[in-house]
Short mmCIF file of N, CA and C in Angstrom, two decimals:
data_model
loop_
_atom_site.label_atom_id
_atom_site.label_comp_id
_atom_site.label_asym_id
_atom_site.label_seq_id
_atom_site.Cartn_x
_atom_site.Cartn_y
_atom_site.Cartn_z
N MET A 1 0.33 -1.51 -0.30
CA MET A 1 0.14 0.23 0.05
C MET A 1 1.00 0.99 0.18
N THR A 2 0.25 1.94 -0.69
CA THR A 2 1.08 3.42 -0.62
C THR A 2 1.19 4.39 0.88
N GLU A 3 2.16 5.14 0.73
CA GLU A 3 1.67 5.86 2.25
C GLU A 3 0.26 6.60 2.43
N ALA A 4 -0.28 6.65 1.43
CA ALA A 4 -1.35 7.07 2.16
C ALA A 4 -2.39 6.16 2.16
N GLY A 5 -1.87 4.04 1.88
CA GLY A 5 -3.47 3.77 2.48
C GLY A 5 -3.45 3.10 1.20
N ASN A 6 -3.58 3.96 0.20
CA ASN A 6 -3.64 3.73 -0.77
C ASN A 6 -3.25 1.85 -1.69
N ILE A 7 -3.86 1.77 -2.52
CA ILE A 7 -3.32 1.15 -3.43
C ILE A 7 -2.52 1.87 -4.65
N GLY A 8 -1.25 1.80 -5.37
CA GLY A 8 -0.78 2.33 -6.19
C GLY A 8 -0.69 1.17 -6.70
N VAL A 9 -0.57 2.34 -8.42
CA VAL A 9 -1.04 0.83 -9.37
C VAL A 9 -0.04 1.81 -10.95
N LEU A 10 0.70 1.87 -10.91
CA LEU A 10 1.58 2.08 -12.18
C LEU A 10 1.72 1.32 -13.53
N PHE A 11 1.33 2.32 -14.50
CA PHE A 11 1.21 1.78 -15.69
C PHE A 11 2.57 2.22 -15.99
N VAL A 12 3.74 1.06 -16.84
CA VAL A 12 5.19 1.13 -17.83
C VAL A 12 4.44 0.81 -18.82
N CYS A 13 5.27 2.13 -19.72
CA CYS A 13 6.15 1.26 -21.18
C CYS A 13 7.03 1.61 -21.57
N MET A 14 7.51 1.85 -23.21
CA MET A 14 8.75 2.20 -23.19
C MET A 14 9.02 4.33 -23.34
N GLY A 15 8.43 4.63 -23.45
CA GLY A 15 8.24 6.05 -23.56
C GLY A 15 7.68 6.64 -22.96
N ASN A 16 6.51 5.82 -22.49
CA ASN A 16 5.47 6.99 -22.00
C ASN A 16 4.45 7.62 -22.88
N ILE A 17 4.02 7.74 -23.81
CA ILE A 17 3.40 8.55 -24.85
C ILE A 17 2.20 7.75 -25.24
N CYS A 18 2.35 6.69 -25.63
CA CYS A 18 0.70 5.55 -26.16
C CYS A 18 0.53 5.13 -25.07
N ARG A 19 0.85 3.30 -25.04
CA ARG A 19 0.33 2.30 -24.31
C ARG A 19 -0.45 3.24 -22.95
N SER A 20 1.33 3.12 -21.75
CA SER A 20 0.95 3.40 -20.65
C SER A 20 0.00 5.08 -20.05
N PRO A 21 0.13 6.24 -20.48
CA PRO A 21 -0.53 6.98 -20.61
C PRO A 21 -2.05 6.56 -20.75
N THR A 22 -2.50 5.74 -22.01
CA THR A 22 -3.41 5.12 -22.61
C THR A 22 -4.10 4.55 -21.33
N ALA A 23 -3.40 3.85 -20.83
CA ALA A 23 -3.93 2.44 -19.47
C ALA A 23 -3.97 3.44 -18.26
N GLU A 24 -3.36 4.11 -17.82
CA GLU A 24 -3.54 5.51 -16.89
C GLU A 24 -4.85 5.96 -16.96
N GLY A 25 -4.96 7.24 -18.27
CA GLY A 25 -6.86 7.55 -18.29
C GLY A 25 -7.91 6.44 -18.01
N VAL A 26 -7.08 5.48 -19.27
CA VAL A 26 -8.80 4.44 -18.85
C VAL A 26 -8.92 3.98 -17.69
N PHE A 27 -7.94 3.28 -16.52
CA PHE A 27 -8.28 3.31 -15.17
C PHE A 27 -9.15 3.97 -14.15
N ARG A 28 -8.01 5.40 -14.56
CA ARG A 28 -8.87 6.47 -13.60
C ARG A 28 -10.12 6.43 -14.13
N LYS A 29 -10.37 6.81 -15.23
CA LYS A 29 -12.10 6.93 -15.34
C LYS A 29 -12.67 6.17 -14.81
N LEU A 30 -12.53 4.73 -15.02
CA LEU A 30 -13.04 3.91 -14.58
C LEU A 30 -13.31 3.60 -12.75
N VAL A 31 -11.56 3.84 -12.01
CA VAL A 31 -11.76 4.26 -10.84
C VAL A 31 -12.71 5.24 -10.05
N GLU A 32 -13.33 6.46 -11.13
CA GLU A 32 -14.01 7.92 -10.83
C GLU A 32 -15.10 7.06 -10.50
N MET A 33 -15.80 6.66 -11.85
CA MET A 33 -16.16 6.66 -12.08
C MET A 33 -17.25 5.07 -10.40
N GLU A 34 -16.68 4.37 -10.42
CA GLU A 34 -16.89 3.68 -9.52
C GLU A 34 -16.47 4.02 -7.67
N ARG A 35 -16.40 5.56 -7.93
CA ARG A 35 -15.79 6.21 -6.21
C ARG A 35 -14.86 5.61 -6.07
N LEU A 36 -13.77 5.19 -6.57
CA LEU A 36 -12.91 4.59 -5.72
C LEU A 36 -11.96 5.49 -5.88
N PHE A 37 -11.22 6.32 -5.79
CA PHE A 37 -10.38 7.50 -6.19
C PHE A 37 -9.72 7.50 -4.82
N GLY A 38 -10.12 7.31 -3.68
CA GLY A 38 -9.96 7.91 -2.80
C GLY A 38 -8.46 6.54 -2.44
N ALA A 39 -8.90 5.54 -3.12
CA ALA A 39 -8.55 3.96 -2.84
C ALA A 39 -7.22 3.83 -3.45
N ILE A 40 -7.26 4.27 -4.39
CA ILE A 40 -5.99 3.94 -5.21
C ILE A 40 -5.70 5.06 -6.23
N SER A 41 -4.15 4.78 -6.13
CA SER A 41 -3.60 6.35 -6.83
C SER A 41 -2.84 5.39 -8.14
N ILE A 42 -2.85 6.23 -9.07
CA ILE A 42 -2.48 5.78 -10.35
C ILE A 42 -1.43 7.00 -11.15
N GLY A 43 -0.78 5.61 -11.48
CA GLY A 43 0.47 7.00 -12.43
C GLY A 43 0.90 6.06 -13.64
N SER A 44 2.20 6.55 -14.15
CA SER A 44 1.93 5.91 -15.35
C SER A 44 3.26 6.68 -15.66
N ALA A 45 4.56 5.67 -15.92
CA ALA A 45 5.64 5.80 -16.50
C ALA A 45 6.42 5.16 -17.82
N GLY A 46 7.66 5.62 -18.15
CA GLY A 46 8.63 5.16 -19.48
C GLY A 46 10.01 4.45 -18.69
N THR A 47 10.32 3.17 -19.46
CA THR A 47 11.44 2.51 -19.04
C THR A 47 12.50 3.24 -19.96
N HIS A 48 12.49 4.38 -20.55
CA HIS A 48 12.99 5.26 -21.37
C HIS A 48 12.76 6.48 -20.77
N ASP A 49 14.13 7.29 -21.39
CA ASP A 49 13.81 9.18 -21.50
C ASP A 49 13.82 9.63 -22.09
N TYR A 50 12.40 9.27 -23.81
CA TYR A 50 12.83 9.23 -24.78
C TYR A 50 12.26 10.97 -24.66
N HIS A 51 10.86 11.09 -23.74
CA HIS A 51 9.42 12.02 -24.00
C HIS A 51 9.53 12.17 -22.41
N ILE A 52 10.56 12.75 -21.50
CA ILE A 52 10.13 13.20 -20.71
C ILE A 52 9.33 14.99 -20.19
N GLY A 53 8.18 15.16 -19.80
CA GLY A 53 7.45 15.95 -19.81
C GLY A 53 6.86 16.13 -20.67
N GLU A 54 6.67 15.41 -21.72
CA GLU A 54 6.07 15.89 -22.79
C GLU A 54 4.58 14.90 -22.82
N ALA A 55 3.56 15.41 -23.98
CA ALA A 55 2.24 15.39 -23.60
C ALA A 55 2.22 13.50 -24.03
N PRO A 56 0.91 12.23 -24.14
CA PRO A 56 0.71 11.73 -24.75
C PRO A 56 0.53 12.32 -26.18
N ASP A 57 0.91 11.19 -26.82
CA ASP A 57 0.98 11.03 -28.66
C ASP A 57 -0.14 11.72 -29.00
N GLU A 58 -0.29 12.44 -29.54
CA GLU A 58 -1.80 13.26 -30.22
C GLU A 58 -2.72 11.90 -30.35
N ARG A 59 -2.53 10.53 -31.52
CA ARG A 59 -3.12 10.07 -31.84
C ARG A 59 -3.63 9.29 -30.57
N ALA A 60 -2.69 9.04 -29.75
CA ALA A 60 -3.38 8.41 -28.30
C ALA A 60 -4.77 8.88 -27.94
N GLN A 61 -4.09 10.42 -27.78
CA GLN A 61 -5.03 11.57 -27.51
C GLN A 61 -6.65 11.44 -28.07
N LEU A 62 -6.52 11.27 -29.39
CA LEU A 62 -7.75 11.33 -30.26
C LEU A 62 -9.20 10.09 -29.61
N HIS A 63 -8.10 9.51 -30.08
CA HIS A 63 -8.71 8.03 -29.57
C HIS A 63 -9.32 7.76 -28.24
N ALA A 64 -8.64 8.42 -27.54
CA ALA A 64 -9.27 7.62 -26.43
C ALA A 64 -10.37 8.79 -26.27
N ARG A 65 -10.16 10.47 -26.45
CA ARG A 65 -11.02 11.15 -26.47
C ARG A 65 -12.17 10.10 -27.38
N LYS A 66 -12.55 10.06 -28.09
CA LYS A 66 -13.59 9.50 -29.08
C LYS A 66 -14.12 8.15 -28.21
N ARG A 67 -13.17 8.04 -26.98
CA ARG A 67 -13.51 7.06 -26.06
C ARG A 67 -14.48 7.87 -25.23
N GLY A 68 -13.78 8.46 -24.82
CA GLY A 68 -14.37 9.33 -23.36
C GLY A 68 -13.05 10.03 -21.71
N TYR A 69 -12.27 9.36 -22.44
CA TYR A 69 -10.97 9.49 -21.65
C TYR A 69 -9.81 10.28 -21.89
N ASP A 70 -9.59 11.68 -21.18
CA ASP A 70 -8.93 12.70 -21.32
C ASP A 70 -6.97 12.36 -21.13
N LEU A 71 -6.43 12.36 -21.68
CA LEU A 71 -5.20 12.12 -21.18
C LEU A 71 -4.51 13.15 -21.49
N SER A 72 -4.69 14.23 -21.60
CA SER A 72 -3.93 15.94 -22.30
C SER A 72 -3.11 16.38 -20.69
N ALA A 73 -3.49 16.17 -19.53
CA ALA A 73 -2.68 15.99 -18.43
C ALA A 73 -1.59 15.51 -17.90
N ILE A 74 -1.67 14.35 -18.27
CA ILE A 74 -0.47 13.31 -18.12
C ILE A 74 0.95 13.63 -18.61
N ARG A 75 1.78 13.88 -18.35
CA ARG A 75 3.03 13.99 -18.68
C ARG A 75 4.01 12.93 -18.11
N ALA A 76 4.92 12.70 -19.58
CA ALA A 76 5.75 11.48 -19.47
C ALA A 76 6.96 12.07 -18.79
N ARG A 77 6.78 10.73 -18.06
CA ARG A 77 7.99 10.10 -17.20
C ARG A 77 8.94 9.12 -17.22
N GLN A 78 10.21 8.87 -16.57
CA GLN A 78 10.81 7.62 -16.27
C GLN A 78 10.68 7.98 -15.64
N ILE A 79 10.92 5.91 -14.64
CA ILE A 79 10.46 5.14 -14.07
C ILE A 79 11.75 5.59 -13.11
N ARG A 80 11.35 5.76 -12.43
CA ARG A 80 12.33 5.38 -10.46
C ARG A 80 13.14 4.65 -9.81
N LYS A 81 13.21 4.46 -9.00
CA LYS A 81 13.84 3.16 -8.37
C LYS A 81 12.70 2.96 -6.68
N THR A 82 12.16 4.89 -7.15
CA THR A 82 11.15 4.72 -5.35
C THR A 82 9.86 4.14 -6.46
N ASP A 83 9.64 4.18 -7.37
CA ASP A 83 8.09 3.67 -8.33
C ASP A 83 8.01 1.90 -7.13
N PHE A 84 9.31 1.23 -7.33
CA PHE A 84 8.98 -0.13 -7.18
C PHE A 84 8.35 -0.08 -5.40
N THR A 85 8.84 0.75 -4.83
CA THR A 85 8.21 0.72 -3.26
C THR A 85 7.48 1.70 -3.12
N GLU A 86 6.64 2.51 -4.13
CA GLU A 86 5.74 3.46 -3.85
C GLU A 86 4.49 3.09 -5.02
N PHE A 87 4.30 1.97 -5.44
CA PHE A 87 2.98 1.29 -5.63
C PHE A 87 3.76 0.27 -5.51
N ASP A 88 2.08 -0.51 -5.14
CA ASP A 88 1.52 -2.14 -4.89
C ASP A 88 2.23 -2.63 -7.11
N TYR A 89 1.17 -2.05 -7.84
CA TYR A 89 1.29 -2.60 -9.19
C TYR A 89 2.01 -2.30 -9.74
N VAL A 90 3.07 -2.05 -10.19
CA VAL A 90 3.94 -1.53 -12.02
C VAL A 90 4.01 -2.76 -12.92
N LEU A 91 2.82 -1.95 -13.75
CA LEU A 91 2.32 -2.98 -14.34
C LEU A 91 2.58 -2.54 -16.36
N ALA A 92 3.64 -4.16 -17.23
CA ALA A 92 4.59 -3.34 -17.77
C ALA A 92 3.68 -3.55 -18.90
N MET A 93 3.51 -2.93 -19.78
CA MET A 93 2.34 -3.18 -21.62
C MET A 93 3.45 -4.49 -22.21
N ASP A 94 4.61 -4.88 -22.35
CA ASP A 94 4.89 -5.79 -23.17
C ASP A 94 6.46 -6.77 -22.33
N ARG A 95 7.20 -7.53 -22.85
CA ARG A 95 8.36 -8.78 -22.29
C ARG A 95 9.15 -7.29 -21.94
N THR A 96 8.98 -6.46 -23.40
CA THR A 96 10.93 -6.06 -23.05
C THR A 96 10.70 -5.17 -21.84
N ASN A 97 9.56 -4.29 -21.71
CA ASN A 97 9.71 -3.26 -20.32
C ASN A 97 9.55 -4.17 -18.94
N LEU A 98 8.70 -5.19 -19.26
CA LEU A 98 8.77 -5.83 -17.60
C LEU A 98 10.25 -6.85 -17.40
N LEU A 99 11.12 -7.19 -18.25
CA LEU A 99 12.46 -7.51 -18.36
C LEU A 99 13.28 -6.13 -17.40
N ALA A 100 13.69 -4.98 -18.50
CA ALA A 100 13.92 -4.00 -18.06
C ALA A 100 13.43 -3.40 -16.80
N MET A 101 12.50 -3.47 -16.07
CA MET A 101 11.77 -3.01 -14.82
C MET A 101 12.51 -4.14 -13.19
N GLN A 102 12.60 -5.91 -13.92
CA GLN A 102 12.23 -6.78 -13.41
C GLN A 102 14.06 -6.59 -12.96
N ARG A 103 15.12 -6.27 -14.32
CA ARG A 103 17.04 -5.83 -13.77
C ARG A 103 16.98 -4.65 -12.58
N SER A 104 16.00 -3.44 -12.94
CA SER A 104 16.55 -2.38 -12.18
C SER A 104 15.16 -2.33 -10.45
N CYS A 105 14.21 -3.83 -10.32
CA CYS A 105 13.67 -3.61 -8.89
C CYS A 105 14.27 -3.74 -7.92
N PRO A 106 14.28 -4.07 -6.72
CA PRO A 106 14.73 -4.36 -5.89
C PRO A 106 13.97 -5.89 -5.56
N GLU A 107 14.82 -6.60 -5.03
CA GLU A 107 14.26 -7.72 -5.09
C GLU A 107 13.08 -8.25 -4.60
N ARG A 108 12.80 -7.58 -2.73
CA ARG A 108 12.01 -8.28 -2.35
C ARG A 108 10.66 -7.11 -2.69
N HIS A 109 10.93 -6.39 -3.92
CA HIS A 109 9.32 -5.40 -3.88
C HIS A 109 9.13 -6.87 -6.15
N LEU A 110 9.95 -7.48 -6.41
CA LEU A 110 9.81 -8.39 -7.69
C LEU A 110 8.10 -8.61 -7.68
N GLU A 111 7.59 -8.93 -6.53
CA GLU A 111 6.22 -9.61 -7.29
C GLU A 111 5.21 -8.29 -7.51
N ARG A 112 5.35 -7.51 -7.45
CA ARG A 112 4.86 -6.17 -7.84
C ARG A 112 5.35 -5.93 -9.56
N VAL A 113 6.30 -6.58 -9.68
CA VAL A 113 6.28 -5.68 -11.33
C VAL A 113 5.37 -7.11 -11.95
N GLN A 114 4.52 -7.33 -13.12
CA GLN A 114 4.27 -8.02 -13.61
C GLN A 114 3.27 -7.50 -14.61
N LEU A 115 2.47 -8.15 -16.37
CA LEU A 115 2.78 -7.43 -17.17
C LEU A 115 1.17 -7.35 -16.89
N PHE A 116 0.69 -6.52 -17.39
CA PHE A 116 -1.03 -5.34 -17.40
C PHE A 116 -1.88 -5.87 -18.03
N LEU A 117 -0.93 -7.28 -19.06
CA LEU A 117 -2.29 -8.19 -19.53
C LEU A 117 -3.22 -9.48 -18.33
N SER A 118 -1.60 -9.48 -17.76
CA SER A 118 -2.19 -11.08 -16.86
C SER A 118 -4.01 -10.47 -16.57
N PHE A 119 -4.21 -9.30 -16.32
CA PHE A 119 -5.44 -9.08 -15.35
C PHE A 119 -6.40 -9.08 -16.59
N ALA A 120 -6.58 -9.13 -18.09
CA ALA A 120 -7.46 -9.24 -19.01
C ALA A 120 -8.59 -10.06 -19.37
N ASP A 121 -9.11 -10.58 -19.71
CA ASP A 121 -9.99 -12.03 -19.73
C ASP A 121 -10.53 -12.01 -20.99
N GLY A 122 -10.35 -13.41 -21.15
CA GLY A 122 -10.72 -13.62 -23.04
C GLY A 122 -9.69 -13.46 -24.12
N LEU A 123 -8.54 -12.13 -23.37
CA LEU A 123 -7.26 -12.16 -25.28
C LEU A 123 -6.86 -13.03 -25.15
N ASN A 124 -6.30 -13.66 -26.04
CA ASN A 124 -5.32 -13.66 -26.48
C ASN A 124 -4.30 -13.32 -26.78
N ALA A 125 -3.46 -12.91 -25.90
CA ALA A 125 -2.40 -12.23 -25.73
C ALA A 125 -1.53 -12.05 -24.40
N GLU A 126 -0.17 -11.33 -24.17
CA GLU A 126 0.60 -11.14 -22.94
C GLU A 126 0.98 -9.89 -22.96
N GLU A 127 0.61 -8.97 -24.39
CA GLU A 127 1.62 -8.22 -25.00
C GLU A 127 0.47 -6.84 -25.02
N VAL A 128 0.76 -5.38 -24.85
CA VAL A 128 0.24 -4.33 -25.31
C VAL A 128 0.64 -4.54 -26.61
N PRO A 129 0.46 -4.30 -27.56
CA PRO A 129 1.26 -3.62 -29.08
C PRO A 129 1.42 -2.44 -29.09
N ASP A 130 3.44 -1.88 -29.39
CA ASP A 130 2.92 -0.47 -29.53
C ASP A 130 2.35 0.06 -30.30
N PRO A 131 1.95 0.81 -30.78
CA PRO A 131 1.19 1.59 -31.59
C PRO A 131 1.57 2.86 -32.76
N TYR A 132 2.67 2.82 -31.80
CA TYR A 132 3.33 4.95 -32.29
C TYR A 132 3.75 4.38 -33.84
N TYR A 133 4.33 3.33 -33.86
CA TYR A 133 4.99 3.21 -35.54
C TYR A 133 3.82 2.78 -36.21
N GLY A 134 2.30 2.58 -35.51
CA GLY A 134 1.24 1.42 -36.74
C GLY A 134 0.13 2.36 -37.31
N GLY A 135 -0.42 2.44 -37.70
CA GLY A 135 -1.52 3.28 -37.90
C GLY A 135 -2.46 3.22 -37.16
N GLU A 136 -4.20 3.97 -37.03
CA GLU A 136 -5.08 4.22 -36.64
C GLU A 136 -5.97 3.18 -35.72
N LYS A 137 -5.63 2.10 -36.45
CA LYS A 137 -5.90 0.88 -36.37
C LYS A 137 -5.44 0.47 -34.97
N GLY A 138 -3.67 0.55 -35.50
CA GLY A 138 -3.36 -0.16 -33.63
C GLY A 138 -3.93 0.73 -32.46
N PHE A 139 -3.86 2.31 -32.21
CA PHE A 139 -4.81 2.97 -31.52
C PHE A 139 -5.86 2.60 -30.40
N GLU A 140 -6.76 2.21 -32.00
CA GLU A 140 -8.17 1.42 -31.15
C GLU A 140 -8.10 -0.17 -30.97
N THR A 141 -6.87 -0.79 -31.20
CA THR A 141 -6.59 -2.13 -30.42
C THR A 141 -6.01 -1.99 -29.10
N VAL A 142 -5.17 -0.91 -28.79
CA VAL A 142 -4.30 -0.50 -27.48
C VAL A 142 -5.72 0.09 -26.88
N LEU A 143 -6.27 0.74 -27.36
CA LEU A 143 -7.73 0.44 -26.66
C LEU A 143 -8.78 -0.46 -25.87
N ASP A 144 -8.85 -0.81 -26.69
CA ASP A 144 -9.61 -2.30 -26.46
C ASP A 144 -8.85 -3.00 -25.18
N MET A 145 -7.69 -3.24 -25.01
CA MET A 145 -6.68 -3.92 -24.56
C MET A 145 -6.97 -3.85 -23.42
N VAL A 146 -6.61 -2.26 -22.89
CA VAL A 146 -6.12 -1.63 -22.07
C VAL A 146 -8.42 -1.29 -21.26
N GLU A 147 -8.85 -1.96 -21.95
CA GLU A 147 -10.40 -1.21 -21.33
C GLU A 147 -10.65 -3.52 -20.51
N ASN A 148 -10.47 -4.14 -20.98
CA ASN A 148 -10.48 -5.42 -20.40
C ASN A 148 -9.27 -4.63 -19.67
N ALA A 149 -8.00 -5.14 -19.88
CA ALA A 149 -7.25 -5.53 -18.42
C ALA A 149 -7.44 -4.53 -17.40
N ALA A 150 -8.28 -3.16 -17.55
CA ALA A 150 -8.07 -2.12 -16.79
C ALA A 150 -9.27 -2.69 -15.82
N ALA A 151 -10.62 -3.14 -16.81
CA ALA A 151 -12.06 -3.84 -16.09
C ALA A 151 -11.55 -4.96 -14.81
N GLY A 152 -10.52 -6.01 -15.50
CA GLY A 152 -9.92 -6.61 -14.54
C GLY A 152 -9.25 -6.78 -13.59
N LEU A 153 -8.40 -6.12 -13.92
CA LEU A 153 -7.30 -5.50 -12.88
C LEU A 153 -8.24 -4.80 -11.87
N LEU A 154 -9.19 -3.78 -11.91
CA LEU A 154 -10.40 -3.42 -10.81
C LEU A 154 -11.03 -4.70 -10.49
N ARG A 155 -11.31 -5.71 -11.06
CA ARG A 155 -12.05 -6.42 -9.81
C ARG A 155 -10.82 -7.40 -9.28
N HIS A 156 -9.96 -7.78 -9.73
CA HIS A 156 -8.47 -8.13 -8.54
C HIS A 156 -8.56 -6.87 -7.83
N LEU A 157 -8.05 -6.18 -7.50
CA LEU A 157 -8.10 -5.04 -6.54
C LEU A 157 -9.60 -4.88 -5.41
N ARG A 158 -10.35 -5.14 -6.53
CA ARG A 158 -11.70 -5.34 -5.15
C ARG A 158 -11.70 -6.42 -4.38
N SER A 159 -11.10 -7.78 -4.96
CA SER A 159 -11.20 -8.76 -4.25
C SER A 159 -10.21 -9.55 -3.33
N THR A 160 -8.76 -8.46 -3.84
CA THR A 160 -8.34 -9.05 -3.52
C THR A 160 -7.65 -7.20 -2.19
N HIS A 161 -7.82 -6.27 -2.12
CA HIS A 161 -7.57 -5.37 -1.48
C HIS A 161 -8.67 -4.21 -1.15
N LEU A 162 -9.90 -4.10 -1.86
CA LEU A 162 -11.09 -3.47 -1.15
C LEU A 162 -12.03 -4.84 -0.38
N ASN A 163 -12.75 -5.11 -0.75
CA ASN A 163 -13.17 -6.69 0.07
C ASN A 163 -14.58 -5.98 -0.26
N SER A 164 -14.96 -5.43 -1.62
CA SER A 164 -16.58 -5.31 -1.92
C SER A 164 -16.67 -6.15 -3.47
N ALA A 165 -17.54 -5.82 -3.70
CA ALA A 165 -18.01 -6.59 -5.44
C ALA A 165 -18.16 -5.57 -6.58
#
C-alpha cells in the first residue's frame, strides 16, 4: 500500500506517450466512475527517457478522447527506483519493459512487477502492442486491450484489497 494507505498502480511502457498513459487514463476514469479514487493511486511511466515532460502522442489522445478518456494532463516521465516501493502494482505493457523493470527492481519488490494483460479476460495476448509506428487501427486495438485489462485489474483490486463486489 502507498503511504496514504491507497493501493498504488503504475502503468509502464517504453516512452510513456502511448500505451501507459492510455492505461492510466482508462483506469483513472474507471476508478472515478466506481467512486474509488480515494482508495487507488494511479500513474504511468516509461523505462526510457525519450519523451520526459511531453504530453501523450496526439493519436493516442485523439482515440482516447473518442471513447471519453482525457489524457491531456498526463506528462511523460521515466520510472524511478522509488516507484517499486511507492506502487503496489508496477504493470508493464510488454515483456521488453517487464524485463527492464525486473533488472532494476529491488528483489524484495519483484512480485509487484507484472504484465498488465495478466488481468485481462478472454484475450489471446500477453502484451499490449506498441501503436507508435503503426496506423490508426493500432491505437484502437490498444484501447480495446487496455479497457479489458483495466476492468480485470479493478475486479482483482476489489477482491484482493477492497473487499467489495
